[in-house]
Coordinates of C-alpha atoms in Angstrom, one line a residue:
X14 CA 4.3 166.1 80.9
X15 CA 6.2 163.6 82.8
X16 CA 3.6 161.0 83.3
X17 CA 3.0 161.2 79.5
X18 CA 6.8 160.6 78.3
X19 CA 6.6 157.5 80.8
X20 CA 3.4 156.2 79.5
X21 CA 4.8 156.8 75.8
X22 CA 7.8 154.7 76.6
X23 CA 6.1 151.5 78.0
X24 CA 3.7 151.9 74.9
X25 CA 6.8 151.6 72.6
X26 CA 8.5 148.9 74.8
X27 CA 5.7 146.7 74.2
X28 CA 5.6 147.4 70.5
X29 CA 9.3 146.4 70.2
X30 CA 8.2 142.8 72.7
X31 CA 5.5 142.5 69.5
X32 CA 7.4 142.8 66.9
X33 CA 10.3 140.6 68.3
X34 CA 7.5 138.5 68.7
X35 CA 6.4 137.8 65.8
X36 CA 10.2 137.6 63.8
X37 CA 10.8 135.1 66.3
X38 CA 7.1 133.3 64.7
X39 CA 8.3 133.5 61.7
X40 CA 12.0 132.7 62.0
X41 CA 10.4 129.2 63.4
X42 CA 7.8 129.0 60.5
X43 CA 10.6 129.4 58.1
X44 CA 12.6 126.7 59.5
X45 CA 9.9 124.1 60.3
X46 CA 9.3 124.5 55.9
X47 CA 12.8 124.1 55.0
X48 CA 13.1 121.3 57.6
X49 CA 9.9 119.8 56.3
X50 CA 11.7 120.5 52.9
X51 CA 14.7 118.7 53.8
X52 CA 12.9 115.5 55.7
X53 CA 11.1 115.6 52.6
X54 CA 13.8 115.1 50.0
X55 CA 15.5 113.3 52.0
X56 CA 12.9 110.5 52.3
X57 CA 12.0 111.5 48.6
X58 CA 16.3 110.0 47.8
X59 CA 16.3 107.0 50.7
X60 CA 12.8 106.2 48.6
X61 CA 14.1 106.1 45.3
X62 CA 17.2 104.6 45.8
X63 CA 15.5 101.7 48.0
X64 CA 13.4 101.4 44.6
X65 CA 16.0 101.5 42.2
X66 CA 18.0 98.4 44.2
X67 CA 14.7 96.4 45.3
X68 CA 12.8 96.5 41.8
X69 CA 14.0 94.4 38.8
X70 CA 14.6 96.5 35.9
X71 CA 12.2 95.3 33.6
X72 CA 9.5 95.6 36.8
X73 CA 11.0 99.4 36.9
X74 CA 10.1 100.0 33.0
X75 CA 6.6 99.0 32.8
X76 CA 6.1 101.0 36.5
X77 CA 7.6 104.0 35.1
X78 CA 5.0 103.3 31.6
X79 CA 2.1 103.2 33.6
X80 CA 3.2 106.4 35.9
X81 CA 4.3 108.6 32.5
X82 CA 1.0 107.3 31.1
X83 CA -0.9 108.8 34.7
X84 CA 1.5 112.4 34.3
X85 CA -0.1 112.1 30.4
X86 CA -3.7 111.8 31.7
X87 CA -3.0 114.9 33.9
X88 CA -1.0 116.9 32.2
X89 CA -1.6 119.0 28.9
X90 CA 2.3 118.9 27.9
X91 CA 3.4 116.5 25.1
X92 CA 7.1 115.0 25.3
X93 CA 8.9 113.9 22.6
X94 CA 12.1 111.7 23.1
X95 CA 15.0 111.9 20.7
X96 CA 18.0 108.7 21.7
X97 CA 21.5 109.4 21.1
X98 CA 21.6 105.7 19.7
X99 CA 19.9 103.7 18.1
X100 CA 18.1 100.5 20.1
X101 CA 20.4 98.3 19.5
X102 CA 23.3 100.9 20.4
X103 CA 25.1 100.3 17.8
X104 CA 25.1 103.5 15.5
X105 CA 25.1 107.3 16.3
X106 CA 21.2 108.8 15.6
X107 CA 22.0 111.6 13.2
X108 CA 18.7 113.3 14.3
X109 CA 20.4 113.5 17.6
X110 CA 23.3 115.4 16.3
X111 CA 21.5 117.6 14.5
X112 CA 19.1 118.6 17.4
X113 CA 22.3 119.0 19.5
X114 CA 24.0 121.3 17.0
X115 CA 20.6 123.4 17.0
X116 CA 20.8 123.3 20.6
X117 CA 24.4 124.4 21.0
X118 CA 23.5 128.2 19.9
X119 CA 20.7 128.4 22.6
X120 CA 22.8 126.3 25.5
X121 CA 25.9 129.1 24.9
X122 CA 23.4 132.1 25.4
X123 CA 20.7 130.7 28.3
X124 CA 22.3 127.0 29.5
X125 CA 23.6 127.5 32.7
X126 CA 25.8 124.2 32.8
X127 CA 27.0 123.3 29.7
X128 CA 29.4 120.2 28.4
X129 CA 32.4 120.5 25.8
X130 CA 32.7 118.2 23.3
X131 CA 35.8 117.1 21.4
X132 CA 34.1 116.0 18.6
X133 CA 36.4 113.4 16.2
X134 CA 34.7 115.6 12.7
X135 CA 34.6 118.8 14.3
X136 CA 37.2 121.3 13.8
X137 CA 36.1 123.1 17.2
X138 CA 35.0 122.8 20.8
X139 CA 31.1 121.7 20.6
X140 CA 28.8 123.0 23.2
X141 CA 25.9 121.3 24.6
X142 CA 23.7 120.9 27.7
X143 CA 25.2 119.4 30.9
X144 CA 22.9 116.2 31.9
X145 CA 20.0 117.0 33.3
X146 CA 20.1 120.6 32.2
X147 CA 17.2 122.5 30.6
X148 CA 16.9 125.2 27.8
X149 CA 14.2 127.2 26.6
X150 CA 13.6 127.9 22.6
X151 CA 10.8 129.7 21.4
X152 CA 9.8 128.9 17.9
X153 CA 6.9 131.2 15.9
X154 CA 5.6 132.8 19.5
X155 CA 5.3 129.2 21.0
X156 CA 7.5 128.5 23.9
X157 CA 8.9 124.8 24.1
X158 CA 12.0 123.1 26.2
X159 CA 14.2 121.0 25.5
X160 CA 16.2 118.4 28.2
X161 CA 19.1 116.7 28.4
X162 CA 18.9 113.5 30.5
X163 CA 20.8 110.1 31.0
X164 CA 20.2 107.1 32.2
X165 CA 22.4 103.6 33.1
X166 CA 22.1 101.2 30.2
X167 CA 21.3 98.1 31.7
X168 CA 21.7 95.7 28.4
X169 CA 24.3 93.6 29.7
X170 CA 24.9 92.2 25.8
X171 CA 28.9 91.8 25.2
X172 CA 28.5 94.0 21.9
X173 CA 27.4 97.0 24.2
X174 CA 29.9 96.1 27.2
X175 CA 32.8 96.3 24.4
X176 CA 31.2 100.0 22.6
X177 CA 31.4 101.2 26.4
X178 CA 27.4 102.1 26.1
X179 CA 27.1 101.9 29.7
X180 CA 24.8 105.3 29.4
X181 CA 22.3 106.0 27.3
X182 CA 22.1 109.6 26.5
X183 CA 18.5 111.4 24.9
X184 CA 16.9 114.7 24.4
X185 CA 13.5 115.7 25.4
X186 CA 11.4 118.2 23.8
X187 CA 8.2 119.3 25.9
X188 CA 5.8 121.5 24.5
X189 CA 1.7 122.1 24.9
X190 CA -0.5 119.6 23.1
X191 CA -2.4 122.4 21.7
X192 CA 0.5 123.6 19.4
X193 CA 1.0 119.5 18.4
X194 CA 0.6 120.1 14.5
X195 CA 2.9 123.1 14.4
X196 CA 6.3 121.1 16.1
X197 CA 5.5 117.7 14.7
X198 CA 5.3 119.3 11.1
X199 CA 7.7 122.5 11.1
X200 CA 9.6 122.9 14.1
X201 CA 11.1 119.7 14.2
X202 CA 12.2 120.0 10.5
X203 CA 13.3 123.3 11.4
X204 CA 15.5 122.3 14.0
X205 CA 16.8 119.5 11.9
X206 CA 17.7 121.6 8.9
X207 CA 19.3 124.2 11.3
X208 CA 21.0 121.8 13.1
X209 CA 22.7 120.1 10.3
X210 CA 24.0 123.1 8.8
X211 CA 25.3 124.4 12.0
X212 CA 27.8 121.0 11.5
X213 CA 28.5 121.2 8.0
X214 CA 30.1 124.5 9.0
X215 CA 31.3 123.6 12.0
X216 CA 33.0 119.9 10.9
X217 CA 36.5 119.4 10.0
X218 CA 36.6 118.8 5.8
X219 CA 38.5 115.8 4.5
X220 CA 40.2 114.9 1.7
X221 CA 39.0 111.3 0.5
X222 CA 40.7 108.4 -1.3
X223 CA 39.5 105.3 -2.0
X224 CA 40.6 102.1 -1.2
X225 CA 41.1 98.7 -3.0
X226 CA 38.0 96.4 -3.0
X227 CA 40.1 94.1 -1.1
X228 CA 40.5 95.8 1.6
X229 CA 36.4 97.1 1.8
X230 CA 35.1 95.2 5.2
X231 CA 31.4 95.0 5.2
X232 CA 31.4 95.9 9.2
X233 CA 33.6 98.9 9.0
X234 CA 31.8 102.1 8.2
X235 CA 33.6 104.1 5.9
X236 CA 35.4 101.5 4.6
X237 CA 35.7 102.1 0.7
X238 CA 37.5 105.8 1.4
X239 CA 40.5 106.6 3.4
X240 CA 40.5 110.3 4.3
X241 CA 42.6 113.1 6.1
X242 CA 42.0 116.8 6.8
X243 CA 41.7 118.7 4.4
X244 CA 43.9 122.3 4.6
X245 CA 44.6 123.5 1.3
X246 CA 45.1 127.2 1.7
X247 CA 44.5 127.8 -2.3
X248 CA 41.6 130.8 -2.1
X249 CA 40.5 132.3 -5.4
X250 CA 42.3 135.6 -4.1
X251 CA 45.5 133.9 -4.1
X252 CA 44.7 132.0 -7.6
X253 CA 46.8 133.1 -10.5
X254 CA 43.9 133.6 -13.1
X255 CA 42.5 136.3 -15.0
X256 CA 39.9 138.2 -12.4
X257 CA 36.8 138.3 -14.4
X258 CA 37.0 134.7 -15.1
X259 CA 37.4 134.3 -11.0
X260 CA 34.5 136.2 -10.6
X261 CA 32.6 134.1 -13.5
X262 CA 33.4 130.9 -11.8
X263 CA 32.4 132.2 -8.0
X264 CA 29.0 133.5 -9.1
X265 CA 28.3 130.1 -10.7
X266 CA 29.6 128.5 -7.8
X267 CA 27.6 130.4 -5.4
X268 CA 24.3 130.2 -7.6
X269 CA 24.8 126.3 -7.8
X270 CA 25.0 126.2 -4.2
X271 CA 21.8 127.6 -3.7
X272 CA 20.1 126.2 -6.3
X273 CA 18.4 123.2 -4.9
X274 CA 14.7 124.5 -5.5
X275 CA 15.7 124.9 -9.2
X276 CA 17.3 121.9 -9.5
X277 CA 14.2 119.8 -8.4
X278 CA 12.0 122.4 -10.1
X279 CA 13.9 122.2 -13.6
X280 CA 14.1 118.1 -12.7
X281 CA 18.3 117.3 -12.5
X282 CA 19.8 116.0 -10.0
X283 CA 21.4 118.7 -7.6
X284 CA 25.1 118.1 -9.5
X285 CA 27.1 120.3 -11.8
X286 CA 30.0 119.1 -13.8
X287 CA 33.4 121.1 -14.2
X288 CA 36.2 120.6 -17.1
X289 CA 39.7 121.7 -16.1
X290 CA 41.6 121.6 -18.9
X291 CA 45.6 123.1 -19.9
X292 CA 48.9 122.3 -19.6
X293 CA 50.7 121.1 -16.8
X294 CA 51.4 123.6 -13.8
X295 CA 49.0 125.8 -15.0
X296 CA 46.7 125.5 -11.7
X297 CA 44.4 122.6 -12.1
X298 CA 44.7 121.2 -8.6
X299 CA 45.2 124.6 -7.1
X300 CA 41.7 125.8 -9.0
X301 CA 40.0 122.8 -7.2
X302 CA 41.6 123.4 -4.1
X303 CA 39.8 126.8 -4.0
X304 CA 36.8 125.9 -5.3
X305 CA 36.5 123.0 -2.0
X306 CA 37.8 126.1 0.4
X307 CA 35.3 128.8 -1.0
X308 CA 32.2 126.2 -0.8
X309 CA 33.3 124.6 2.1
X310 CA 33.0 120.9 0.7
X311 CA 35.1 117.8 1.1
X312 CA 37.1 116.6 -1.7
X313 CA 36.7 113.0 -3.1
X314 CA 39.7 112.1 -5.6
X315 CA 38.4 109.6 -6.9
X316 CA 41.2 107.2 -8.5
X317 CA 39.9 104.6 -11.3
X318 CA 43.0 102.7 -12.1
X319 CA 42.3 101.0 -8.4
X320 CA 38.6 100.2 -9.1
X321 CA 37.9 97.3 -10.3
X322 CA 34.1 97.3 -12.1
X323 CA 31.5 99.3 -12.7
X324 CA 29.6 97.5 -10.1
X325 CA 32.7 99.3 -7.8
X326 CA 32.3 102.7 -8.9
X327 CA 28.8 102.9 -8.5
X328 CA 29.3 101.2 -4.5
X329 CA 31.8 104.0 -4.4
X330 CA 30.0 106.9 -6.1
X331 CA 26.9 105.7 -3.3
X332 CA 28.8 106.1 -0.5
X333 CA 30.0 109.4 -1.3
X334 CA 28.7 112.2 1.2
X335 CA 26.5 115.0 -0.1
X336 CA 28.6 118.7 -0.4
X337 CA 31.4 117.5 -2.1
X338 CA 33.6 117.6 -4.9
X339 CA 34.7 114.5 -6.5
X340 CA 37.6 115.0 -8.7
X341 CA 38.8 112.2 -11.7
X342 CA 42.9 114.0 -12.0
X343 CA 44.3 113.2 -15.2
X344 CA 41.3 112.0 -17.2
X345 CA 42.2 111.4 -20.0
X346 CA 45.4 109.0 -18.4
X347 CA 43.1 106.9 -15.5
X348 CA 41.6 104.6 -18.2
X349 CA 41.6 103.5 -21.3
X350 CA 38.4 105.7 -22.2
X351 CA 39.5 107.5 -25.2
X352 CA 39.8 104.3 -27.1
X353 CA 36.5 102.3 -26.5
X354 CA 34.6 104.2 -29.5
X355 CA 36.8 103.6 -31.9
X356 CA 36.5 101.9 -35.3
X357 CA 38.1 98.7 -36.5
X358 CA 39.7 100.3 -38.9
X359 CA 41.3 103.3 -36.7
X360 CA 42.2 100.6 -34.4
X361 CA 44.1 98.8 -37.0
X362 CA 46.3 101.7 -37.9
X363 CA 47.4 103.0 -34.2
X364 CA 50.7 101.8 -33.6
X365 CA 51.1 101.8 -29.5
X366 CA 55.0 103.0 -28.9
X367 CA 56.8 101.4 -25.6
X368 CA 55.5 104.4 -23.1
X369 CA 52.1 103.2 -24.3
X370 CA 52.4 99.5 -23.5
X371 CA 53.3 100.4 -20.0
X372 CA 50.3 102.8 -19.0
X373 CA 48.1 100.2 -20.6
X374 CA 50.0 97.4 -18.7
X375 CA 49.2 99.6 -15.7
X376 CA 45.1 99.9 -16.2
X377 CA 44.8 96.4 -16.9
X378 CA 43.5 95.5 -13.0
X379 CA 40.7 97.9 -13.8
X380 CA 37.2 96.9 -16.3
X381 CA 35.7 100.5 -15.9
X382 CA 34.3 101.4 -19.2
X383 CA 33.0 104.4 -20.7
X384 CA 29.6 103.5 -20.5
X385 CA 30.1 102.6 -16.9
X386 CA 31.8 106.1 -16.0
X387 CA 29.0 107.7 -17.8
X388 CA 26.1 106.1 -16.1
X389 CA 28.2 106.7 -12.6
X390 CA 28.4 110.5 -13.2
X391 CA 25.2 111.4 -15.2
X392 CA 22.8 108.2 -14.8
X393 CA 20.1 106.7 -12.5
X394 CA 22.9 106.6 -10.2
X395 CA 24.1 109.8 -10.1
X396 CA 20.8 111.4 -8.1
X397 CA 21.5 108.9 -5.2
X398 CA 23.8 112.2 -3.4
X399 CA 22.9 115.6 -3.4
X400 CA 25.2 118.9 -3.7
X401 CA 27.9 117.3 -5.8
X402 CA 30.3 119.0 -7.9
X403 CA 32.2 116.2 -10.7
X404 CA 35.6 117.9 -11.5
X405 CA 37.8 116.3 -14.5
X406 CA 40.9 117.2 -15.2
X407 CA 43.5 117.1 -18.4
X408 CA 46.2 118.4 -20.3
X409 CA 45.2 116.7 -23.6
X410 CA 41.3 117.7 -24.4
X411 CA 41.4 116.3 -27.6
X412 CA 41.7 112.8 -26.6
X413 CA 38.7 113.0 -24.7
X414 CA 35.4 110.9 -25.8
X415 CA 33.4 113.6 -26.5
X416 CA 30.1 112.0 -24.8
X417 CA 32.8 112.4 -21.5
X418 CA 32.9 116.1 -21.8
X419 CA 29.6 117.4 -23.3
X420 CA 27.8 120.0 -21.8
X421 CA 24.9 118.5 -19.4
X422 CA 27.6 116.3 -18.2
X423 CA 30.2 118.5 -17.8
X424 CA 28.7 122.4 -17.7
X425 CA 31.1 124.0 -17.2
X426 CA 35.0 123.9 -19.5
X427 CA 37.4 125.8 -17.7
X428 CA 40.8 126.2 -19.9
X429 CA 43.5 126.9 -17.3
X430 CA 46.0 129.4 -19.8
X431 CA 49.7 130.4 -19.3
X432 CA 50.3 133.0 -17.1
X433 CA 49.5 136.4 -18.6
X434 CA 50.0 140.0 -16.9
X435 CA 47.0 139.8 -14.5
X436 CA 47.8 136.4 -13.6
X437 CA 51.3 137.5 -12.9
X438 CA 50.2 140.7 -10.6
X439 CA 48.5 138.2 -8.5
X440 CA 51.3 135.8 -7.8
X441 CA 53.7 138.9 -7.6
X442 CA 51.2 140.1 -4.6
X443 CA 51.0 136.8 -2.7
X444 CA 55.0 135.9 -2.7
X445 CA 56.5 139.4 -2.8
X446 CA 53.9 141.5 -1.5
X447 CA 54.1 144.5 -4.4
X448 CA 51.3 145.7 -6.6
X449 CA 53.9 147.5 -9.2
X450 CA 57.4 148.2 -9.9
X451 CA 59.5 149.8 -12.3
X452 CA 60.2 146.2 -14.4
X453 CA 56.5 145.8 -14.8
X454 CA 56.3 147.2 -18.3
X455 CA 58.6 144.8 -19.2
X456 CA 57.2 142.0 -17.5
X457 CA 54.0 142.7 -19.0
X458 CA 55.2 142.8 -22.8
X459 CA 56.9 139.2 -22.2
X460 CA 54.1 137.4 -20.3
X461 CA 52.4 138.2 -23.1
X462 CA 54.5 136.6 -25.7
X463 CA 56.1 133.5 -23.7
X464 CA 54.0 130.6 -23.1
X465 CA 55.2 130.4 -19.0
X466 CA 53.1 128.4 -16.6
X467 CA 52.2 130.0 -13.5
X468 CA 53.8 127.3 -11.0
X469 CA 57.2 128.3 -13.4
X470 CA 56.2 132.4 -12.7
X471 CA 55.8 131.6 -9.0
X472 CA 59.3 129.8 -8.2
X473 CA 60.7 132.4 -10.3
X474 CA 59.1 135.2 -7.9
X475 CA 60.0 133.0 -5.0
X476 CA 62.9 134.5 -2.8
X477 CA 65.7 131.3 -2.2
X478 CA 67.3 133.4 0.6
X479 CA 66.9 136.4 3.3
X480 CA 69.2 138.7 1.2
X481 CA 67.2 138.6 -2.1
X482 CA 64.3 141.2 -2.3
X483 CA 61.6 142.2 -4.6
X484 CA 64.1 144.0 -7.7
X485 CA 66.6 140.6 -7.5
X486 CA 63.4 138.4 -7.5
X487 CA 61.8 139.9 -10.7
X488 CA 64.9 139.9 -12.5
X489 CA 65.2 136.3 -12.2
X490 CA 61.6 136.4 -13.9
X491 CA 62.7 138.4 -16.3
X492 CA 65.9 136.5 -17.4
X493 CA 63.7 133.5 -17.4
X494 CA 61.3 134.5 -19.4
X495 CA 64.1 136.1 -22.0
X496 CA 65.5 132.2 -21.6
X497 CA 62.1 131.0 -22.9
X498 CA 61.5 133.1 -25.3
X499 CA 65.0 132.4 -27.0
X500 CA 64.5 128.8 -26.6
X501 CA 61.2 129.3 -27.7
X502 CA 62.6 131.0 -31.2
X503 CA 65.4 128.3 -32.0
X504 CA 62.2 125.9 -31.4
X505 CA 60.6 127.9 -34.3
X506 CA 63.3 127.9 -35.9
X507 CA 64.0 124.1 -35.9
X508 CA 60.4 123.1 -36.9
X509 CA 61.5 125.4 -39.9
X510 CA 63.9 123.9 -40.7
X511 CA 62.7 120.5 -40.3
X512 CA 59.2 121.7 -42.3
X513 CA 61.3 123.2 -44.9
X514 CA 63.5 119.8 -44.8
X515 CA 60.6 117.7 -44.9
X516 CA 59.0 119.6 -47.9
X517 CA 62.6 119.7 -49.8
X518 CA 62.3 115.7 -49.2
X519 CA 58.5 115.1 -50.4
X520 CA 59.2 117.5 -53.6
X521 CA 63.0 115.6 -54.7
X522 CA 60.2 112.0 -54.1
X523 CA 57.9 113.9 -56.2
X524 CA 60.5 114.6 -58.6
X525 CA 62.2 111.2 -58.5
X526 CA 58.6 109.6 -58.9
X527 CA 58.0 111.2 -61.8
X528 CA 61.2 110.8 -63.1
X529 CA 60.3 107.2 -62.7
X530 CA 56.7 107.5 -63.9
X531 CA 58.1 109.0 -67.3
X532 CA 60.4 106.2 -68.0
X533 CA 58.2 103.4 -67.9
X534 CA 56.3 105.5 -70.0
X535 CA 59.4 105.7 -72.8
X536 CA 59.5 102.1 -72.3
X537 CA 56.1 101.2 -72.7
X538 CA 56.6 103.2 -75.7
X539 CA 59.8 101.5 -77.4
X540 CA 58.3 97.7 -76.8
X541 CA 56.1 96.4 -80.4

């Protein structure tokens, strides 16, 4: 048995030399191929660098042509290149955005480097591929990817040198030839239409003015508007208003929003037109507030007494941005409008008082006419911008043209009331927090009888200090609205009194007239 335990042993001894053996073979083969790798690269960088600094750059550009167009002849992928600038670098390629925005989605879940961007018209971080980072989308089963790449910008022009374009920043989309038809003609526009949505909700919404034609600037994007962010908190929950008419007003909202295939089907330009009309504080401005907040649009307050044509507001009515609201406040005040239509002989018998002399002092800078309003808001003009809401606003409807406010123009006549009970339960819930109380039944039966706006309901409710809480609160409400309703009464009581006066006076003229009348009449009679 010994012999064979010896034998055994050498036998496994030589098996453990072989096998030492051959990890030391390929231990060396391993690092010969990541030396070889290295050299490789190495030489590969010395290379490209040495041809970067020997070779002209406009020798570089047609060399790299003719080597892309040698990859093409080889190669069954397609590329398409998407700049983040135009050629001459001087404006932003909104495709570029768009396809970034698209991008961002996919980068967050797959990219493995990505880039944060504080974007100027973006209320948030913005994600997006590193340079020289690659993502994978797949689209209808097909599998594409897209690139981010830059690359030194070697126009030297002083209009480049002063933007700071000294990159030049693009997307690549690669994909195989034989799906061609399907990118170029539905992907792409996918990825477009995706894209900019993803930044409509994404962007920081404004609140627009606009500037005096003196101080437009032909070079200066933007220049006809001035604008700031736009936080209005006013929501529709928060809106003192009966609730079926919220609801009434969301749903058309909401369908106008989405209507953009019935719009071009029917054949009106994608707009809808809003009349706001009611006393003063009873939630005008808050109502359009809302409406920008719940639609997420910009707001365009358009202010005519500063424009100086027609010629103007149609520049200005151009240049407005698609999902917005452009709002005229005060209609029936920004311009002479109510006037224009009217006959000789009306004009002869208007007798303007002082107040009237100034406000017309006041719109004298501006030549808008009706016709010109008319033809901004509801003409050939007027399908130039999609998604546009037109909001008007006044206390005084009946001095209103009524070609402004006729349905087709304005579709929609909103009359913005006094505050009634359900009004009042709202505000009650945003400033004090209740949904009942022991006064309501009392509240209720005045709000229903005293004509009290809802800005005059809401400072009422307002607590002025720490110490006052919900029962000190709603009596002050209720001793207002007592206030109102007895001043309302002696009001009554006066136009009465100065009716009853007025008809006393009329019948004692009546009287004294005929009085009069009868004798000339004796008179008449007595002569020969």
């Amino acid at each position: 048995m010994r012999p064979k335990t010896e034998q055994s042993l050498k036998r496994n001894r030589k098996q453990r030399e072989l096998r030492g053996t051959q990890v030391n073979t390929k231990m060396l083969q391993t690092g010969s191929v990541w030396g070889f790798t290295g050299s490789t690269m190495t030489s590969l960088m010395f290379f490209w660098a040495m041809y970067k600094q020997i070779f002209p750059y406009h020798l570089q550009v047609h060399i790299e042509k003719y080597v892309y167009k040698l990859m093409g002849w080889v190669s069954s992928s397609v590329h398409i290149k998407f700049n983040e600038y135009s050629r001459e670098g001087l404006e932003k390629s909104e495709a570029y955005d768009s396809i970034r925005n698209y991008l961002s989605t996919k980068s967050t879940a797959l990219g493995n480097r990505l880039k944060a961007n504080e974007s100027k018209n973006s209320k948030s971080l913005v994600l997006s591929l590193d340079d020289h980072e690659t993502v994978e989308d797949v689209f209808q089963g097909v599998k594409v990817k897209w690139s981010s790449s830059v690359r030194e910008n070697h126009n030297r022009s002083s209009t480049n040198r002063d933007k700071g374009f000294g990159e030049r920043r693009y997307l690549t989309l690669s994909f195989h030839s034989r799906h061609r038809d399907m990118i170029t003609k539905t992907y792409l526009d996918h990825v477009l239409r995706e894209g900019k949505e993803i930044g409509l909700k994404k962007r920081e919404r404004k609140l627009y003015t606009n500037n005096s034609s003196h101080d437009w600037s032909s070079w200066r994007s933007g220049s006809k508007w001035s604008n700031v962010s736009f936080d209005h908190p006013a929501t529709f929950e928060s809106l003192a208003m009966d609730p079926e008419k919220k609801e009434e007003i969301k749903k058309d909202l909401i369908k106008f929003s989405k209507g953009k295939d019935y719009y071009k089907k029917v054949g009106k330009p994608w707009k809808r037109g809003y009349l706001l009309f009611g006393p003063p504080g009873t939630g005008k401005s808050t109502m359009i507030s809302a409406m920008a907040n719940f639609l997420g649009y910009d707001v365009y307050d358009l202010e005519l007494t500063t424009v100086a044509d027609n010629a103007e507001l149609k520049k200005l009515m151009l240049d407005i941005k698609g999902k917005s609201i452009v709002v005229i406040e005060d209609i029936d005040c920004s311009l002479d409008l109510t006037g224009q239509r009217k006959k000789k002989k009306e004009e002869d018998e208007d007798e303007e008082d002082e107040e009237e002399k100034k406000e017309a002092e006041k719109k004298k800078y501006s030549k808008v006419t009706l016709s010109g309003l008319l033809n901004a808001i509801d003409g050939l003009w007027s399908a130039c911008s999609g998604e546009k809401i037109i909001v008007f606003t006044t206390n005084y409807l009946d001095k209103l043209d009524p070609a402004l406010i006729r349905r087709g123009r304005m579709d929609n006549h909103i009359e913005m009331s006094y505050c009634r009970f359900e009004a009042f339960k709202v505000l009650a819930k945003n400033y004090l927090e209740i949904e009942s109380h022991d006064l309501y039944g009392e509240i209720k039966r005045l709000v229903e009888e005293v004509d009290m706006s809802p800005a005059d309901v809401a400072e009422n409710l307002m607590p002025k200090s720490e110490e006052e809480d919900v029962e000190i609160c709603l009596k002050r409400l209720l001793m207002s609205l007592e206030e109102e309703k007895e001043k309302a009464r002696k009001m009554a009581e006066e136009e009465e009194k100065k009716k009853a006066e007025k008809e006393a006076w009329k019948k004692k003229k009546r009287a004294e007239n005929a009085e009069k009348k009868k004798a000339k009449e004796e008179v008449k009679k007595l002569k020969p």
